[in-house]
Short mmCIF file of N, CA and C in Angstrom, two decimals:
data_model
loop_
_atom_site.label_atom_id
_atom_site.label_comp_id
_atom_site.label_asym_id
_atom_site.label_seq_id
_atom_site.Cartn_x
_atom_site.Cartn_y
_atom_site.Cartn_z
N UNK B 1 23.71 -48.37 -56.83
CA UNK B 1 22.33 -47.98 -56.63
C UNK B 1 21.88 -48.32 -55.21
N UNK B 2 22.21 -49.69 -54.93
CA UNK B 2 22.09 -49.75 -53.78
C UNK B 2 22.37 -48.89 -52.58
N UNK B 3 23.93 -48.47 -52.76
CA UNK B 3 24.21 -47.51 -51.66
C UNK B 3 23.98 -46.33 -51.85
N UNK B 4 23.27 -45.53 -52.85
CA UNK B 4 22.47 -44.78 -52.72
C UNK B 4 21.11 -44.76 -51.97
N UNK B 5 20.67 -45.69 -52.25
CA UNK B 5 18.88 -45.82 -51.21
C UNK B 5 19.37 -45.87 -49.87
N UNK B 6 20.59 -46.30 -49.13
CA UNK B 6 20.73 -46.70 -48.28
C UNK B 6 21.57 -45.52 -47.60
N UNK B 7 21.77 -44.83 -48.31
CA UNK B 7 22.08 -43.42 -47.83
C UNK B 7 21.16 -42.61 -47.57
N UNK B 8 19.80 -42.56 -48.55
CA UNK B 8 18.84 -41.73 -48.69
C UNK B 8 18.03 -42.15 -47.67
N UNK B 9 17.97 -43.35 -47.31
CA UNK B 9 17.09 -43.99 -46.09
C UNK B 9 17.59 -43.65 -44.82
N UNK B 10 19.17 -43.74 -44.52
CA UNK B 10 19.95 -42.93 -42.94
C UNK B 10 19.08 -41.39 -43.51
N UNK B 11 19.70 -40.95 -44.65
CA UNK B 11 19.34 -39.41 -44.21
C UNK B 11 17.93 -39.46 -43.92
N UNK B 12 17.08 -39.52 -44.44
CA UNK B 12 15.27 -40.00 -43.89
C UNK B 12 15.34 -40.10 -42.61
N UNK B 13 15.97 -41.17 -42.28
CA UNK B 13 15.78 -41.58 -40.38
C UNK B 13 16.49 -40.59 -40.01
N UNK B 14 17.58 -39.83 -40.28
CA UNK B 14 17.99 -38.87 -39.00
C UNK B 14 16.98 -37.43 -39.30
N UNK B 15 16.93 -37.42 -40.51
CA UNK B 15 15.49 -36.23 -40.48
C UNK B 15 14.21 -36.28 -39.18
N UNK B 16 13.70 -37.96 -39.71
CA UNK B 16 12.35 -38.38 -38.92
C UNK B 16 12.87 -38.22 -37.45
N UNK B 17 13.94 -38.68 -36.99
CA UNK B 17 14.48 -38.36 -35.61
C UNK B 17 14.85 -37.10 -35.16
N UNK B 18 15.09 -36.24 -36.26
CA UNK B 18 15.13 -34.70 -35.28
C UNK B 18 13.74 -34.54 -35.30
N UNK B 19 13.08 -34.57 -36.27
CA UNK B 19 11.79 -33.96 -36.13
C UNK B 19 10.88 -34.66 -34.91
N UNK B 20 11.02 -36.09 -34.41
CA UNK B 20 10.50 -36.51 -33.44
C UNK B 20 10.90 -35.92 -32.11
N UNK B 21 12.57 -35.82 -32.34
CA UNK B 21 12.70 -35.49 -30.42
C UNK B 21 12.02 -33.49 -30.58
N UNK B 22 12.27 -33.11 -31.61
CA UNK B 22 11.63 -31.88 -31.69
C UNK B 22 10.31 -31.48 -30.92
N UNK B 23 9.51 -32.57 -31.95
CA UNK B 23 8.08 -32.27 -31.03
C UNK B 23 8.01 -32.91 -29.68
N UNK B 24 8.51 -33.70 -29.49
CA UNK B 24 8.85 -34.09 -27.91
C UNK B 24 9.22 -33.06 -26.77
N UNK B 25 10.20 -32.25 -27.68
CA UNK B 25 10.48 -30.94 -26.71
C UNK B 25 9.39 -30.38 -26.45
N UNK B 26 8.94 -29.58 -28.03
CA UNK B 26 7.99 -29.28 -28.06
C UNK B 26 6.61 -29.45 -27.00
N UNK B 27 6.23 -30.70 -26.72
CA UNK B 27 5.64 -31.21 -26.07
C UNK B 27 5.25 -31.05 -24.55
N UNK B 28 6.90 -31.17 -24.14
CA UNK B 28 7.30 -31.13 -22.35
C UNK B 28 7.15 -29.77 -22.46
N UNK B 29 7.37 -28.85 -22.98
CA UNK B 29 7.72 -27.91 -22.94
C UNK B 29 6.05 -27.14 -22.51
N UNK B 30 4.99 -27.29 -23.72
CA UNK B 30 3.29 -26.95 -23.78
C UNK B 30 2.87 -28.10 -22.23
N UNK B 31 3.38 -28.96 -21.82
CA UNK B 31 3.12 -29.89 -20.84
C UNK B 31 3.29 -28.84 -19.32
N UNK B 32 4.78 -28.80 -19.54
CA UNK B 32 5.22 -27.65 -17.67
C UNK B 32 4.48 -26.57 -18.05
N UNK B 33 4.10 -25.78 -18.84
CA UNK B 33 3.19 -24.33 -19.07
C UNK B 33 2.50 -24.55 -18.81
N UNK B 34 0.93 -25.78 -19.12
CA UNK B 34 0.03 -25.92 -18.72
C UNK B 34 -0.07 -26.19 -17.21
N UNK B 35 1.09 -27.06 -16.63
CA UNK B 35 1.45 -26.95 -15.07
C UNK B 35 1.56 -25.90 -14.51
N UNK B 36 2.61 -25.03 -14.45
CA UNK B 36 2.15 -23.89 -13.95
C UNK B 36 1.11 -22.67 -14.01
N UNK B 37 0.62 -22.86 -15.12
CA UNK B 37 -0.36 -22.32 -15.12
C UNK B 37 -1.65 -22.51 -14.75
N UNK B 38 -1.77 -23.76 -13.93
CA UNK B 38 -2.53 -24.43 -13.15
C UNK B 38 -2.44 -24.66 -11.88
N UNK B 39 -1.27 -24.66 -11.19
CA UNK B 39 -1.57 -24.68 -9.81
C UNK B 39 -1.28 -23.61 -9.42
N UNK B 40 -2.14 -24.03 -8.64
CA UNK B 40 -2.55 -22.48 -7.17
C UNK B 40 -1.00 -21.15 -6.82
N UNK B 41 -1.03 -20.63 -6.59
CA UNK B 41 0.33 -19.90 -6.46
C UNK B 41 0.13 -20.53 -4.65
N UNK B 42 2.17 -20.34 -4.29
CA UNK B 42 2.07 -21.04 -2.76
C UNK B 42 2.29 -19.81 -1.94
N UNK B 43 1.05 -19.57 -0.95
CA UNK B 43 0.86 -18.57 -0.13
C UNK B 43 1.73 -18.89 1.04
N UNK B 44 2.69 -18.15 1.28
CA UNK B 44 3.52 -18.50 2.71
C UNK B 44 2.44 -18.16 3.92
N UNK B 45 2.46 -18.60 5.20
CA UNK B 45 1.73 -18.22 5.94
C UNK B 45 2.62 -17.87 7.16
N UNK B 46 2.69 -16.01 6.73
CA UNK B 46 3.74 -15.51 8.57
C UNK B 46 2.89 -15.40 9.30
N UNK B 47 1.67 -15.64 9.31
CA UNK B 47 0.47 -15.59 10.67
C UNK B 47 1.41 -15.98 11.88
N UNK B 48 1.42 -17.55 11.16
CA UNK B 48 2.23 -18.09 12.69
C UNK B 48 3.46 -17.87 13.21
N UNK B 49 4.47 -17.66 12.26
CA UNK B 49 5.57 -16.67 12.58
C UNK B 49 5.33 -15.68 13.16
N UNK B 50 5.08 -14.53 12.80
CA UNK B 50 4.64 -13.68 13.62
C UNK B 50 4.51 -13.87 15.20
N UNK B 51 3.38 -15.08 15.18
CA UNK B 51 2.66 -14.81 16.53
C UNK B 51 3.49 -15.27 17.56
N UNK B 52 4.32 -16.72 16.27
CA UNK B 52 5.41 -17.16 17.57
C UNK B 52 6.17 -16.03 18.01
N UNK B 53 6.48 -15.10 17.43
CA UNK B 53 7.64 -13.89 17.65
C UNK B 53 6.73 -12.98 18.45
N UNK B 54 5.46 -12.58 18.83
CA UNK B 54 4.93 -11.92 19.63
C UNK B 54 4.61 -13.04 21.10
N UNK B 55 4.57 -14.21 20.85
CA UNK B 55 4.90 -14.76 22.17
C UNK B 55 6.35 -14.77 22.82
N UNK B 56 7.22 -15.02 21.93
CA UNK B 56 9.01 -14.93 22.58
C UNK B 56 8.96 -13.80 22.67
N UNK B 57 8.34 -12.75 22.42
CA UNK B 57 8.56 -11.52 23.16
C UNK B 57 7.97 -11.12 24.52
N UNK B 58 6.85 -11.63 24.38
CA UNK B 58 5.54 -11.65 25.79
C UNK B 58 6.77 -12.77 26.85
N UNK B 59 7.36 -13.34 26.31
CA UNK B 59 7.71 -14.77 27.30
C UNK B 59 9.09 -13.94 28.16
N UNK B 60 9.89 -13.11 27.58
CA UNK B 60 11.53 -12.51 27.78
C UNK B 60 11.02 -11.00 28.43
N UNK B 61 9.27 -10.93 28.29
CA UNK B 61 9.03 -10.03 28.79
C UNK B 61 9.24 -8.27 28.42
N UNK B 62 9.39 -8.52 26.75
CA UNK B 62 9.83 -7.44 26.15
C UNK B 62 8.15 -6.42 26.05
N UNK B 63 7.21 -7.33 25.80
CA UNK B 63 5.82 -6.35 25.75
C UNK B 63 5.56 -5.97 26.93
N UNK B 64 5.82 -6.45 28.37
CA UNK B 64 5.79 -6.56 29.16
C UNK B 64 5.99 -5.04 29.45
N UNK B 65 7.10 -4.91 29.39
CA UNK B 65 8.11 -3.78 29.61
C UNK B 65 7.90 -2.40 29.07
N UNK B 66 7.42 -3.33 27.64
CA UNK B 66 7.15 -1.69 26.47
C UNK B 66 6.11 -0.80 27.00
N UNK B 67 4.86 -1.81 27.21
CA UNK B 67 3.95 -2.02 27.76
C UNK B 67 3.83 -0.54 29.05
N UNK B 68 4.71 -0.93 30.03
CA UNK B 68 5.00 -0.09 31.06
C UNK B 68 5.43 0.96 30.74
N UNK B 69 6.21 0.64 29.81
CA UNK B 69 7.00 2.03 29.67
C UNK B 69 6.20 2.71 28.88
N UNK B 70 4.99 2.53 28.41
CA UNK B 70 4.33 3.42 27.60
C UNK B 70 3.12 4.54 28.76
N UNK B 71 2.40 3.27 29.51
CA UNK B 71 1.70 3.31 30.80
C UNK B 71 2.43 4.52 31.38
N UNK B 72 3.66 4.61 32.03
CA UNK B 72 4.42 5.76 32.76
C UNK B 72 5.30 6.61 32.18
N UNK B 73 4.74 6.75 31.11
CA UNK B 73 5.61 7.43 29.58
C UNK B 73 7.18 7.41 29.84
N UNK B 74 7.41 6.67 29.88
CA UNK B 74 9.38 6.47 29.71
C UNK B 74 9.53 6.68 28.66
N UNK B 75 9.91 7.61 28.37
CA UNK B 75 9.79 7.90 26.58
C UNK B 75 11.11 7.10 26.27
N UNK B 76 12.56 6.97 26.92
CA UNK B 76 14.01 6.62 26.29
C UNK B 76 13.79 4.51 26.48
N UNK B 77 13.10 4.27 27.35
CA UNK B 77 12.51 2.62 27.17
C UNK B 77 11.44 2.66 26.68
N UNK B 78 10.66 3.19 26.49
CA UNK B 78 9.75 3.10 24.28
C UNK B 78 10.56 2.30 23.69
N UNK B 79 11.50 4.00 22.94
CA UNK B 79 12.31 3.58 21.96
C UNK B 79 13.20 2.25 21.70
N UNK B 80 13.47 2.16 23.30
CA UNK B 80 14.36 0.60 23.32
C UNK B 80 13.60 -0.23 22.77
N UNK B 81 12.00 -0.53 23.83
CA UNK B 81 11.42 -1.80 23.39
C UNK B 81 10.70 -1.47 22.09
N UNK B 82 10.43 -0.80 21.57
CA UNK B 82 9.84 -0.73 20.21
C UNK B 82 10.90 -1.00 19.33
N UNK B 83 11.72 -0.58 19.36
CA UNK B 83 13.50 -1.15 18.44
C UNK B 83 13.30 -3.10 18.54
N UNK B 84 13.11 -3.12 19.96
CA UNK B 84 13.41 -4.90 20.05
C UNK B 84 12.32 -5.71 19.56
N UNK B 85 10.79 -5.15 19.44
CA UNK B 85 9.56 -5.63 19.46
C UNK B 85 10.00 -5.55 17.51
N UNK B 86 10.37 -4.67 16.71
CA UNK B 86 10.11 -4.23 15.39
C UNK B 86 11.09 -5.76 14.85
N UNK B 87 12.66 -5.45 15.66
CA UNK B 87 13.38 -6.42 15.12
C UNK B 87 12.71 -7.60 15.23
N UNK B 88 12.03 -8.16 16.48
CA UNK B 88 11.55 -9.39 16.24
C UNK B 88 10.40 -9.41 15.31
N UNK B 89 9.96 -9.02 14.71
CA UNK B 89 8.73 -8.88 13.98
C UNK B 89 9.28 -8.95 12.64
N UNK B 90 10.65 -7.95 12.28
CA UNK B 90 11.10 -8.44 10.86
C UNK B 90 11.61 -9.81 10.82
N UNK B 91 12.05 -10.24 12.06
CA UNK B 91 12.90 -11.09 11.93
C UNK B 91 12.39 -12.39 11.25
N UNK B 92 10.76 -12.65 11.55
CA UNK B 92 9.96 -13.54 11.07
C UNK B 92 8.81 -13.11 9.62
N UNK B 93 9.99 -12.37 9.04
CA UNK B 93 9.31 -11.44 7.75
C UNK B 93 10.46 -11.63 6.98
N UNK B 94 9.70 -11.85 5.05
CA UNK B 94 10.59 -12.05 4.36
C UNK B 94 11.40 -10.23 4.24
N UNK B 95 12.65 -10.23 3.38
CA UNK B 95 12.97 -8.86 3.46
C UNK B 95 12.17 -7.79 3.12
N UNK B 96 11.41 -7.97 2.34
CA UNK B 96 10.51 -6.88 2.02
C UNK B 96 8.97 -6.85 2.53
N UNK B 97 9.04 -7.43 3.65
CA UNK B 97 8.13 -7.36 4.62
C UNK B 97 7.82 -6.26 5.51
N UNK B 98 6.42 -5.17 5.12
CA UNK B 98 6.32 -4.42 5.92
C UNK B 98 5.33 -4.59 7.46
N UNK B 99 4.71 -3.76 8.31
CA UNK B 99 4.01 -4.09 9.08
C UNK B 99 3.77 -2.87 9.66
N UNK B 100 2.17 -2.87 10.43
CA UNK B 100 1.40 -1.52 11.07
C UNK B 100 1.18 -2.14 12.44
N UNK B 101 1.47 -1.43 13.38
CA UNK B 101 1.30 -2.23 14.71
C UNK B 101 0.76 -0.76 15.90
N UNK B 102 -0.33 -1.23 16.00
CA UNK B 102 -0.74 -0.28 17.59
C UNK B 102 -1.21 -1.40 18.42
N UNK B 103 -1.41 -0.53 19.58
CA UNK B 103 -1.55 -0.88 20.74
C UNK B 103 -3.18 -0.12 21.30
N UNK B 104 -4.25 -0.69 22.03
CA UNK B 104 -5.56 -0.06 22.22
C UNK B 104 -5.94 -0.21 23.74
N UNK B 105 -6.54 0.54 24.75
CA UNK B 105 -6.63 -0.10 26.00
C UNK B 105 -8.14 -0.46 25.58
N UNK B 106 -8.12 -1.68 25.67
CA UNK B 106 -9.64 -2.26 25.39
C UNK B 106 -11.07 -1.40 26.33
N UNK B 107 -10.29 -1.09 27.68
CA UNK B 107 -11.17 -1.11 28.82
C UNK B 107 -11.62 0.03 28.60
N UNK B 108 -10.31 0.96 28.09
CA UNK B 108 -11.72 2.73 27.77
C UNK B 108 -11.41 2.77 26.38
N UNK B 109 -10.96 2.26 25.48
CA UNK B 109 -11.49 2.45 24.09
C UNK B 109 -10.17 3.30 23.28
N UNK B 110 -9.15 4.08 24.21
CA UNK B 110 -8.20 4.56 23.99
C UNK B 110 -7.17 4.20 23.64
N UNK B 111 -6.37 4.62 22.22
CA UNK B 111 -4.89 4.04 21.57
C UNK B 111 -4.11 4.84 22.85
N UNK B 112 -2.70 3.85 22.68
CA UNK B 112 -1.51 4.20 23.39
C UNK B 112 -1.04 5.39 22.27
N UNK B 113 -0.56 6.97 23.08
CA UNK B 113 -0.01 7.97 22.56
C UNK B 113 1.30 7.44 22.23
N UNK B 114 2.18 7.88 21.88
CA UNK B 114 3.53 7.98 21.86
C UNK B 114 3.61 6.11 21.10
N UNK B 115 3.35 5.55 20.89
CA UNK B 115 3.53 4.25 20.47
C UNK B 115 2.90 4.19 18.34
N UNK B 116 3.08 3.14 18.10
CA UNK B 116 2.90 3.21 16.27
C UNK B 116 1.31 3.38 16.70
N UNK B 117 0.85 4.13 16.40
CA UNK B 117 -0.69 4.32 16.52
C UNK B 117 -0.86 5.06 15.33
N UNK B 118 -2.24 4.57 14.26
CA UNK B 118 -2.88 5.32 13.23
C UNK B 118 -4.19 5.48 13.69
N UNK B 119 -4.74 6.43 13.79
CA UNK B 119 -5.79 7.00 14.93
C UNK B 119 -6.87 6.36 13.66
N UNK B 120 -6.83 6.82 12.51
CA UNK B 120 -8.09 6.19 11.66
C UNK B 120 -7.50 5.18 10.76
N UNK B 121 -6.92 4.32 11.24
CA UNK B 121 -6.62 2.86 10.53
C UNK B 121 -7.32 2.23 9.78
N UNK B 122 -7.00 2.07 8.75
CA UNK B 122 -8.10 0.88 7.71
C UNK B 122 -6.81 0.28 7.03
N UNK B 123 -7.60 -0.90 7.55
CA UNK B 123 -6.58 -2.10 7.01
C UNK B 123 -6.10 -2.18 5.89
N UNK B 124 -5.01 -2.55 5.23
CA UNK B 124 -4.47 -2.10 4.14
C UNK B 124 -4.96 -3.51 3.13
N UNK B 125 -4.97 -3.17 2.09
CA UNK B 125 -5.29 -4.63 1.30
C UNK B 125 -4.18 -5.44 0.92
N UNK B 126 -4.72 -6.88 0.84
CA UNK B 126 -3.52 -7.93 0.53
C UNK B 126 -2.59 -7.47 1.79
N UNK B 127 -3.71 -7.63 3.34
CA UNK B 127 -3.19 -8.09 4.78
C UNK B 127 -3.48 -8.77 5.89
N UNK B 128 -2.51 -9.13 6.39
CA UNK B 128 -2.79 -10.04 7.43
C UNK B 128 -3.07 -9.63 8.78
N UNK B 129 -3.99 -9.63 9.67
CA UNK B 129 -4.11 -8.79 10.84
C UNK B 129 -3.64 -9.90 11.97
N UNK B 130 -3.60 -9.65 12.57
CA UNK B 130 -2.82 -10.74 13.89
C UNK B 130 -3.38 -9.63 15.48
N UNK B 131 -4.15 -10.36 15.92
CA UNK B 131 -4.58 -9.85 17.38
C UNK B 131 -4.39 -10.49 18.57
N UNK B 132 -3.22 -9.57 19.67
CA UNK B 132 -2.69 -10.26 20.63
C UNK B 132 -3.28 -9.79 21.82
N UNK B 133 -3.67 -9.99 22.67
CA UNK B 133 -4.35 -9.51 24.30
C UNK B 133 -3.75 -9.67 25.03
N UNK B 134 -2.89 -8.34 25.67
CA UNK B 134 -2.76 -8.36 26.79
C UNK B 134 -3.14 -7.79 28.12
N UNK B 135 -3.35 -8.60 29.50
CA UNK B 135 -4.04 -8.79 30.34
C UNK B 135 -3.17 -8.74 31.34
N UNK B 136 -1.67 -8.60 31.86
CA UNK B 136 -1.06 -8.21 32.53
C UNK B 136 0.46 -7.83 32.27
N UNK B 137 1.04 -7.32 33.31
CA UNK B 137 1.97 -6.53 32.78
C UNK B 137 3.25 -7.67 33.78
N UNK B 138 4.08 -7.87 33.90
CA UNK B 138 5.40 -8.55 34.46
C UNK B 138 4.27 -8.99 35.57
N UNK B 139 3.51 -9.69 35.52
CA UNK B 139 2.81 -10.99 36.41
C UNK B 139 1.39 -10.16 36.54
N UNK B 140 1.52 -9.07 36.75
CA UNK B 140 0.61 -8.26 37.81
C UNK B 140 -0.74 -8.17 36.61
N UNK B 141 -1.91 -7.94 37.49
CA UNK B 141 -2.72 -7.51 36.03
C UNK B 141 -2.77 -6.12 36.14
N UNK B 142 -2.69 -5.98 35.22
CA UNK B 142 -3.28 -4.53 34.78
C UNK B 142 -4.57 -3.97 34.93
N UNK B 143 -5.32 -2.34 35.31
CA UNK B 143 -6.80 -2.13 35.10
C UNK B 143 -6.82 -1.97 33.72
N UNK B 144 -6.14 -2.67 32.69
CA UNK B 144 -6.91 -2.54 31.18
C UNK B 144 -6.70 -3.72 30.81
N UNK B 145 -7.25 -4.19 29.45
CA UNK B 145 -6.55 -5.09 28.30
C UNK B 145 -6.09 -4.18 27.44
N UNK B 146 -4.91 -4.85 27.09
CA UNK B 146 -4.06 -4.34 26.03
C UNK B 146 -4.37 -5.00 24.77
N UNK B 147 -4.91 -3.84 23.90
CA UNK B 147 -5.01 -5.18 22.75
C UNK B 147 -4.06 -5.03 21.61
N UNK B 148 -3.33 -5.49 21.30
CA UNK B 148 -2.21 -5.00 20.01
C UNK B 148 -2.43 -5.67 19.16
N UNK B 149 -2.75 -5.31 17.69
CA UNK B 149 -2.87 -5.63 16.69
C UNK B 149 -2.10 -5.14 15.61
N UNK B 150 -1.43 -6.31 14.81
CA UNK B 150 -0.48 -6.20 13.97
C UNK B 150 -1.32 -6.20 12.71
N UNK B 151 -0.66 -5.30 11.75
CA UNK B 151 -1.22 -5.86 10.35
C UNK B 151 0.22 -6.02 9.16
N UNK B 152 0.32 -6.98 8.62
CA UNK B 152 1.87 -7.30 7.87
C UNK B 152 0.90 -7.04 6.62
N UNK B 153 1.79 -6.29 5.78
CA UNK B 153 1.12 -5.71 4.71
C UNK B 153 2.98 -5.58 3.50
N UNK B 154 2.43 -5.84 2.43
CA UNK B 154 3.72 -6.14 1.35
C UNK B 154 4.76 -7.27 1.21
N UNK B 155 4.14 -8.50 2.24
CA UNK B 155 4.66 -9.49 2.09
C UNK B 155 3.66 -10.48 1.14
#
Protein backbone atom coordinates (compact mmCIF):
# COMPACT_ATOMS: atom_id res chain seq x y z
CA UNK A 1 0.00 0.00 0.00
CA UNK A 2 2.60 1.98 0.78
CA UNK A 3 4.32 1.82 -2.54
CA UNK A 4 1.40 2.53 -4.14
CA UNK A 5 0.83 6.21 -2.58
CA UNK A 6 4.30 6.68 -3.26
CA UNK A 7 3.98 6.05 -6.77
CA UNK A 8 0.78 8.00 -7.05
CA UNK A 9 2.56 10.95 -5.29
CA UNK A 10 5.93 10.86 -8.09
CA UNK A 11 3.17 10.60 -10.68
CA UNK A 12 1.31 13.88 -9.02
CA UNK A 13 4.72 15.73 -8.84
CA UNK A 14 5.78 15.03 -12.38
CA UNK A 15 2.17 16.04 -13.55
CA UNK A 16 2.37 19.38 -11.14
CA UNK A 17 5.88 19.91 -12.84
CA UNK A 18 4.90 19.74 -16.43
CA UNK A 19 2.07 21.75 -15.82
CA UNK A 20 4.29 24.41 -13.98
CA UNK A 21 7.21 24.73 -16.49
CA UNK A 22 4.16 24.82 -19.03
CA UNK A 23 2.73 27.94 -17.81
CA UNK A 24 6.14 29.32 -17.38
CA UNK A 25 6.54 28.96 -21.08
CA UNK A 26 3.45 30.02 -21.41
CA UNK A 27 4.31 33.05 -19.58
CA UNK A 28 7.82 34.20 -21.30
CA UNK A 29 6.25 33.59 -24.15
CA UNK A 30 2.70 36.45 -23.41
CA UNK A 31 5.92 38.39 -21.63
CA UNK A 32 8.35 38.92 -25.27
CA UNK A 33 4.78 39.66 -27.21
CA UNK A 34 3.88 42.24 -24.93
CA UNK A 35 7.68 43.50 -25.56
CA UNK A 36 7.54 43.79 -28.89
CA UNK A 37 4.60 44.99 -29.18
CA UNK A 38 5.63 47.85 -27.24
CA UNK A 39 8.61 49.29 -28.34
CA UNK A 40 8.92 51.82 -30.84
CA UNK A 41 9.96 50.16 -34.26
CA UNK A 42 14.01 51.21 -34.91
CA UNK A 43 14.07 53.91 -37.59
CA UNK A 44 17.55 53.74 -39.34
CA UNK A 45 18.63 57.21 -40.06
CA UNK A 46 20.44 57.48 -43.93
CA UNK A 47 20.05 61.32 -43.52
CA UNK A 48 23.54 61.22 -42.42
CA UNK A 49 24.78 58.66 -44.68
CA UNK A 50 23.67 60.13 -47.42
CA UNK A 51 25.04 63.50 -46.70
CA UNK A 52 28.35 62.00 -45.74
CA UNK A 53 28.28 60.47 -49.39
CA UNK A 54 27.24 63.87 -50.96
CA UNK A 55 30.22 65.46 -49.18
CA UNK A 56 32.94 62.59 -50.39
CA UNK A 57 31.61 63.42 -53.51
CA UNK A 58 31.75 67.41 -53.30
CA UNK A 59 35.40 66.66 -51.61
CA UNK A 60 36.95 64.13 -54.96
CA UNK A 61 35.14 66.77 -56.75
CA UNK A 62 32.65 64.52 -58.50
CA UNK A 63 29.59 67.34 -58.15
CA UNK A 64 32.03 69.57 -59.01
CA UNK A 65 32.48 68.19 -62.36
CA UNK A 66 28.84 66.94 -62.98
CA UNK A 67 28.03 70.20 -62.11
CA UNK A 68 30.09 71.60 -65.19
CA UNK A 69 29.37 69.25 -67.28
CA UNK A 70 25.79 69.97 -67.08
CA UNK A 71 26.54 74.04 -67.18
CA UNK A 72 28.40 73.32 -70.82
CA UNK A 73 26.17 70.40 -71.69
CA UNK A 74 28.84 67.60 -72.01
CA UNK A 75 26.29 65.29 -72.45
CA UNK A 76 29.07 61.86 -72.48
CA UNK A 77 30.55 63.45 -68.70
CA UNK A 78 26.74 63.69 -67.39
CA UNK A 79 26.40 60.24 -67.88
CA UNK A 80 29.82 59.48 -66.24
CA UNK A 81 29.21 61.69 -63.21
CA UNK A 82 25.64 60.85 -62.71
CA UNK A 83 26.70 56.91 -62.88
CA UNK A 84 29.38 57.92 -59.97
CA UNK A 85 27.07 60.43 -57.97
CA UNK A 86 23.96 57.41 -58.13
CA UNK A 87 26.61 54.69 -57.07
CA UNK A 88 27.61 56.72 -54.19
CA UNK A 89 24.20 57.41 -53.09
CA UNK A 90 23.21 53.59 -53.23
CA UNK A 91 26.14 52.83 -51.72
CA UNK A 92 24.91 54.44 -48.36
CA UNK A 93 21.32 52.84 -49.01
CA UNK A 94 19.97 49.64 -47.79
CA UNK A 95 19.34 47.35 -51.12
CA UNK A 96 16.07 48.33 -51.70
CA UNK A 97 16.70 51.82 -51.37
CA UNK A 98 15.29 54.13 -53.87
CA UNK A 99 16.01 57.95 -54.46
CA UNK A 100 14.77 61.30 -56.60
CA UNK A 101 17.55 63.72 -57.06
CA UNK A 102 17.53 67.20 -59.10
CA UNK A 103 19.50 69.85 -59.30
CA UNK A 104 17.86 73.88 -59.28
CA UNK A 105 19.88 77.15 -60.09
CA UNK A 106 18.66 78.96 -57.05
CA UNK A 107 19.66 82.40 -58.69
CA UNK A 108 16.96 82.24 -61.66
CA UNK A 109 14.66 79.67 -60.34
CA UNK A 110 15.57 77.17 -63.20
CA UNK A 111 16.03 73.07 -62.98
CA UNK A 112 19.16 71.69 -64.71
CA UNK A 113 17.82 70.13 -68.30
CA UNK A 114 19.37 66.98 -69.16
CA UNK A 115 20.03 65.96 -65.37
CA UNK A 116 17.20 63.69 -62.93
CA UNK A 117 14.82 66.60 -62.92
CA UNK A 118 10.85 66.16 -62.14
CA UNK A 119 9.63 69.53 -63.31
CA UNK A 120 6.38 69.13 -60.87
CA UNK A 121 7.89 67.17 -57.95
CA UNK A 122 5.94 66.40 -54.85
CA UNK A 123 7.61 64.70 -52.40
CA UNK A 124 6.84 61.24 -52.15
CA UNK A 125 5.49 59.93 -48.73
CA UNK A 126 7.41 57.99 -46.06
CA UNK A 127 10.61 60.50 -47.34
CA UNK A 128 13.52 61.86 -46.52
CA UNK A 129 14.59 65.12 -48.32
CA UNK A 130 18.29 66.06 -47.90
CA UNK A 131 19.31 69.69 -49.25
CA UNK A 132 22.83 70.36 -50.46
CA UNK A 133 24.09 74.02 -51.78
CA UNK A 134 26.23 74.47 -54.07
CA UNK A 135 28.15 77.74 -54.40
CA UNK A 136 31.13 76.91 -56.50
CA UNK A 137 32.33 74.83 -59.02
CA UNK A 138 36.34 73.25 -58.75
CA UNK A 139 37.25 76.41 -56.38
CA UNK A 140 35.78 79.08 -58.61
CA UNK A 141 32.30 80.47 -57.72
CA UNK A 142 29.82 80.18 -59.85
CA UNK A 143 26.98 83.13 -61.05
CA UNK A 144 24.37 80.64 -59.43
CA UNK A 145 23.69 78.43 -56.34
CA UNK A 146 23.22 75.09 -57.07
CA UNK A 147 20.76 73.64 -55.00
CA UNK A 148 20.40 69.75 -55.16
CA UNK A 149 17.99 68.07 -53.36
CA UNK A 150 17.72 64.47 -52.72
CA UNK A 151 14.64 62.69 -51.67
CA UNK A 152 15.33 58.69 -50.54
CA UNK A 153 12.02 57.25 -50.77
CA UNK A 154 11.37 53.09 -50.11
CA UNK A 155 13.88 52.75 -47.61
Amino acid sequence: MKKLTRSRKAQLFIIESFIAVSVMIIMVTALYEVQIATQPPIVPNYHEEVYTSLQSLDGINVLDNYIYSVINSLTENITYYQTIIEEGIYGSLPDNGEFSLYYENMTSGLEFAGSWINNHLSPPTEAIGIDYLISEVNGELIPCVIHLQLWLKGV
